[in-house]
XYZ file of N, CA and C in Angstrom:
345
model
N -8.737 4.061 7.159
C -9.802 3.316 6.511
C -11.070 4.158 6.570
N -12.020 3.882 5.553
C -12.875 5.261 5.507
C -13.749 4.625 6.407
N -14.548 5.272 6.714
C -15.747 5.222 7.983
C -17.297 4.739 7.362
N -17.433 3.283 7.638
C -18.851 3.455 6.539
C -20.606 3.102 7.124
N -20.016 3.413 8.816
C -21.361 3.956 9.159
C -21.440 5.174 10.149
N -22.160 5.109 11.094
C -22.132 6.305 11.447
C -21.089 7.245 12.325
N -20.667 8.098 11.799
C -19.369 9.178 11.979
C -19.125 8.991 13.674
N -17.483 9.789 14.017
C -17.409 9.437 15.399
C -18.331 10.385 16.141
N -18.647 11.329 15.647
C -19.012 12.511 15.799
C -20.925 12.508 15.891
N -21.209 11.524 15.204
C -22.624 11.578 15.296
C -23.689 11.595 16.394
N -24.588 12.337 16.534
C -25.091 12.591 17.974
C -26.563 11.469 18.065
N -26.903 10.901 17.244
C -27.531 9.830 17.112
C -26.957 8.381 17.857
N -25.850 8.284 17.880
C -25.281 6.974 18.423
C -24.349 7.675 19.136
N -23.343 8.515 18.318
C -22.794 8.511 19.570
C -21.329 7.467 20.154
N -21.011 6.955 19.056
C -20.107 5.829 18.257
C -20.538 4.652 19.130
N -21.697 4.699 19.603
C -22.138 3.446 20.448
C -23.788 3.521 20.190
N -24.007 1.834 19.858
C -25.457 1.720 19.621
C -25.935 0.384 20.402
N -26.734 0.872 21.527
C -26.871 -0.288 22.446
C -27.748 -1.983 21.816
N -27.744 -1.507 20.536
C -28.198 -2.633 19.468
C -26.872 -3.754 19.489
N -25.442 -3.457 19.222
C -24.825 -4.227 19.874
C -24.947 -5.076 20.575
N -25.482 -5.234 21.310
C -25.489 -6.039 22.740
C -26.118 -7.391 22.651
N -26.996 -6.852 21.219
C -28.012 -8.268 20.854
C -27.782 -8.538 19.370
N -26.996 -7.604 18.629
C -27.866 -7.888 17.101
C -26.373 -9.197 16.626
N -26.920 -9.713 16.293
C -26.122 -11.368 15.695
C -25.417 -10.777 13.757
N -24.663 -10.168 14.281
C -24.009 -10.226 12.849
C -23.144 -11.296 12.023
N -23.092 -11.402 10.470
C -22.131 -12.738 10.675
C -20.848 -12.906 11.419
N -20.000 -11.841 11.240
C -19.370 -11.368 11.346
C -19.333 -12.126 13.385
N -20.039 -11.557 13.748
C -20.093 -11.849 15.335
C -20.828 -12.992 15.656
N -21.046 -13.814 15.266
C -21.437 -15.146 14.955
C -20.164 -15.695 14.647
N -19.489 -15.447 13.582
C -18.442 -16.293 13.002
C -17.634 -16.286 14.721
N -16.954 -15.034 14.839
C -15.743 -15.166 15.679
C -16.264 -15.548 17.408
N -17.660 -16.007 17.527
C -17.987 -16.295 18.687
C -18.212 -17.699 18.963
N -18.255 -18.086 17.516
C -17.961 -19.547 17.369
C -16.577 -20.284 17.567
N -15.615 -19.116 16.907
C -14.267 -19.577 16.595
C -13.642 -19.343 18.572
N -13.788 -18.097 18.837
C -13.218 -18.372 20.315
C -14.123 -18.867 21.287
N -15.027 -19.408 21.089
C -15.525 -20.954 22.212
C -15.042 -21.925 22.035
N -15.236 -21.907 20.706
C -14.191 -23.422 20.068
C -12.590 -23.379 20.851
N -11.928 -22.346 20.590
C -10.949 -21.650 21.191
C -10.864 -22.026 22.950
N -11.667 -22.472 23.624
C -12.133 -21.820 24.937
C -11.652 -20.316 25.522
N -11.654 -19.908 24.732
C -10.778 -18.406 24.824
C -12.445 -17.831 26.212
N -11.522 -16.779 27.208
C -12.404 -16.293 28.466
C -13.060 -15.208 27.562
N -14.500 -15.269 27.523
C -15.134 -13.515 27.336
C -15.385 -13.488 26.138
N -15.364 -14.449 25.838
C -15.882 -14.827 24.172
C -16.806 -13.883 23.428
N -17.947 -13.589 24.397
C -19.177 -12.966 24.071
C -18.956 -12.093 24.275
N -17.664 -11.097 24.983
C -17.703 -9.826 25.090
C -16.914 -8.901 24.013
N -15.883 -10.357 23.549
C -14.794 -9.679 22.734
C -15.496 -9.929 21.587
N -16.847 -10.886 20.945
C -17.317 -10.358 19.765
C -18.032 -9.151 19.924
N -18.694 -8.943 20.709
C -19.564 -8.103 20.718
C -18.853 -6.754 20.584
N -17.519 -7.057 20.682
C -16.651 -5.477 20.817
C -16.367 -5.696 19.475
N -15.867 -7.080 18.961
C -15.001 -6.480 17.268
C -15.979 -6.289 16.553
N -17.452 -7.146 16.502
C -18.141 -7.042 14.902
C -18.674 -5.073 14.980
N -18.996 -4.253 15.719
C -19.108 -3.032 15.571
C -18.088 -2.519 14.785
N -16.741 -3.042 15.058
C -15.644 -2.269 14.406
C -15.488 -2.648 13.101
N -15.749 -3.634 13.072
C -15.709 -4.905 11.482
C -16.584 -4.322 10.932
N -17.811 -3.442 11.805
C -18.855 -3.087 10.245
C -18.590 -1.987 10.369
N -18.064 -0.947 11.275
C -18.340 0.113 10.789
C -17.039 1.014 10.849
N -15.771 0.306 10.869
C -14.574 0.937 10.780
C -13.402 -0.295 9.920
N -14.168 -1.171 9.794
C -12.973 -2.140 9.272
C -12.045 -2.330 10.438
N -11.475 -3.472 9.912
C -10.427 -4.362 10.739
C -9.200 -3.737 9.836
N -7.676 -3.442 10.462
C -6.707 -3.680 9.973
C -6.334 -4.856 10.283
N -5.203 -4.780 9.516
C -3.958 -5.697 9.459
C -3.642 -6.262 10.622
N -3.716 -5.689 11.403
C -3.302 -5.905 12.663
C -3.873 -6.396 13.896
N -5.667 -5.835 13.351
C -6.366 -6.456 14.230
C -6.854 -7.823 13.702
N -6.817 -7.984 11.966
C -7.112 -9.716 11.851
C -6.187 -10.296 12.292
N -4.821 -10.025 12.153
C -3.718 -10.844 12.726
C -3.908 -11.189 14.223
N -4.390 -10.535 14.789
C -5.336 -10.757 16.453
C -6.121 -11.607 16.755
N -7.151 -11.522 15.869
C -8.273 -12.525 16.173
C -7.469 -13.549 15.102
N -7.136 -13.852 14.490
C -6.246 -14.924 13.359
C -5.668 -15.928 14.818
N -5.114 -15.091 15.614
C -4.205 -15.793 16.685
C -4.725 -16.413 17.823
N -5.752 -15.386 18.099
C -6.863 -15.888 19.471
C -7.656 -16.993 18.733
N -8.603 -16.806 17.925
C -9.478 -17.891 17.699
C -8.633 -19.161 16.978
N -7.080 -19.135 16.120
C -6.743 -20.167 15.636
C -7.009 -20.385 14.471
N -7.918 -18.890 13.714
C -8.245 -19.244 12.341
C -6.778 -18.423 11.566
N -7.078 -18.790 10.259
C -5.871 -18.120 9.274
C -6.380 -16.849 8.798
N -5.600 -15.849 8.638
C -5.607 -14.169 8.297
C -6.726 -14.616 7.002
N -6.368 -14.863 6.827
C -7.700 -15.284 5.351
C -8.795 -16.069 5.546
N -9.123 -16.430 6.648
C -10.885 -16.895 7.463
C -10.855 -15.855 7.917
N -10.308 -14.930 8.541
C -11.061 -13.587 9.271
C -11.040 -12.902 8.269
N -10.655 -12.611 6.991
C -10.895 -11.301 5.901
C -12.072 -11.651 5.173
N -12.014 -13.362 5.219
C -13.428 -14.078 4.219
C -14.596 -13.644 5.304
N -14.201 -13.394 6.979
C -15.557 -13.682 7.629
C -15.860 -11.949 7.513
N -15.160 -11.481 7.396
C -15.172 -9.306 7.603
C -16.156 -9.360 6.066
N -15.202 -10.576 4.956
C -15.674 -9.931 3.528
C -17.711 -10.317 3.807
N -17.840 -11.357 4.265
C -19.067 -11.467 4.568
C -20.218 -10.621 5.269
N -19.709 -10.466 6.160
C -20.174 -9.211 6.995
C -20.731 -8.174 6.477
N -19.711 -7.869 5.508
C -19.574 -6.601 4.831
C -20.647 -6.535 3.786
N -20.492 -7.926 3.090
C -21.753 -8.015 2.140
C -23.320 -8.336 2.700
N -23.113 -8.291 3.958
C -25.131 -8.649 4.297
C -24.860 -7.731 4.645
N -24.132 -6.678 5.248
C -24.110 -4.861 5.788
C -24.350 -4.509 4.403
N -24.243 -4.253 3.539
C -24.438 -3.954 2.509
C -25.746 -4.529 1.952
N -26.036 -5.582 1.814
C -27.690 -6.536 1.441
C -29.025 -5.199 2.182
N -28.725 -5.132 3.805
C -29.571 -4.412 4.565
C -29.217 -3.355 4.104
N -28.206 -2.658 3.816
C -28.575 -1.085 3.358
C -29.405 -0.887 1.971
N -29.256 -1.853 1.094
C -30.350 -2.068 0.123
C -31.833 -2.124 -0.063
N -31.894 -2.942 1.175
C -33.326 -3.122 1.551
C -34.190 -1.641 2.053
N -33.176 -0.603 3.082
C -33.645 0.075 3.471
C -33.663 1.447 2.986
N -32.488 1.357 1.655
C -32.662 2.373 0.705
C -33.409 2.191 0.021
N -33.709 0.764 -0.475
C -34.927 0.414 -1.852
C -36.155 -0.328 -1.219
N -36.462 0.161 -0.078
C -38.019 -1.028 0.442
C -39.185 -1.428 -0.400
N -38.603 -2.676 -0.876
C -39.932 -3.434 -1.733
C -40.272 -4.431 -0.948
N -41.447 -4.545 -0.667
C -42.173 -5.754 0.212
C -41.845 -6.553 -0.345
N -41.624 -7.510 -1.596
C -41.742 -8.336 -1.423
C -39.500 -8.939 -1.528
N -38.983 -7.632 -1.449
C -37.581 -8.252 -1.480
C -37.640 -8.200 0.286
N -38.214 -7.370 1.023
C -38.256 -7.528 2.357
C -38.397 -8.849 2.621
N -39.861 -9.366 2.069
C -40.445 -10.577 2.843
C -39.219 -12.099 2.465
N -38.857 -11.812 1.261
C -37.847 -12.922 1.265
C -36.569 -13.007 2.690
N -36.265 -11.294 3.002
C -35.477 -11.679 4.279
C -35.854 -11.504 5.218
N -37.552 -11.658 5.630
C -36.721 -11.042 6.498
C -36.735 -11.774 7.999
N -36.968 -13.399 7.422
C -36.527 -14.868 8.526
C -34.861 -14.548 9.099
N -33.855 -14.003 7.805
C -32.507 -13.448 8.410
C -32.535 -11.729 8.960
N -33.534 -11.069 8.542
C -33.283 -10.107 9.230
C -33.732 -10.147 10.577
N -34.920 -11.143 11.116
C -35.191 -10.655 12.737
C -34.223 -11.953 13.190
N -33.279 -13.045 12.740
C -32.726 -13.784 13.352
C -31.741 -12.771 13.896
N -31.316 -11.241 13.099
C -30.050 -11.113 13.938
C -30.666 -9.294 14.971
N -31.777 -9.390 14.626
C -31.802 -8.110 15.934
C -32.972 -8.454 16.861
């Protein structure tokens, strides 16, 4: 699956960005909802580990079939919650390739809700 943020190799992150730890993606929102609901143990640790991979390496097959099983949702709520993800990862790279104040100011109540 192609790689669509920063390389493993990059000396900037470093395939780790301690932004993780806090930033609320949907993506990690969705599945932190689904395994509490779940009472699944470590809830907060195991989103905080998949949505990095969900944005910036994709999920296989194999890993929605994972969380599909742990949280109790169907292979098709975790591809709808990745497809989401994917599209506000995409919304913010817009913003920060094209910065117009005033498309900023419309988000940006959702952009400091998630960092």
């Amino acid at each position: 699956m192609p790689i669509i943020g920063p390389g493993y190799d990059d000396p900037e992150y470093d395939n780790y960005d301690p932004a993780w730890k806090r930033q609320n993606t949907p993506f990690r929102a969705w599945l932190y909802e689904k395994l509490t609901a779940a009472r699944f143990p470590c809830a907060a640790d195991i989103a905080i580990g998949y949505a990095p991979a969900n944005r910036y390496h994709g999920l296989d097959d194999l890993e929605m079939g994972t969380i599909a099983m742990i949280t109790g949702a169907s292979f098709d709520e975790v591809r709808t919650a990745h497809k989401a993800d994917i599209a506000a990862w995409m919304r913010e790279q817009e913003l920060h390739d094209h910065p117009d104040l005033a498309v900023a100011d419309a988000d940006l109540n959702r952009i400091a809700e998630r960092h």
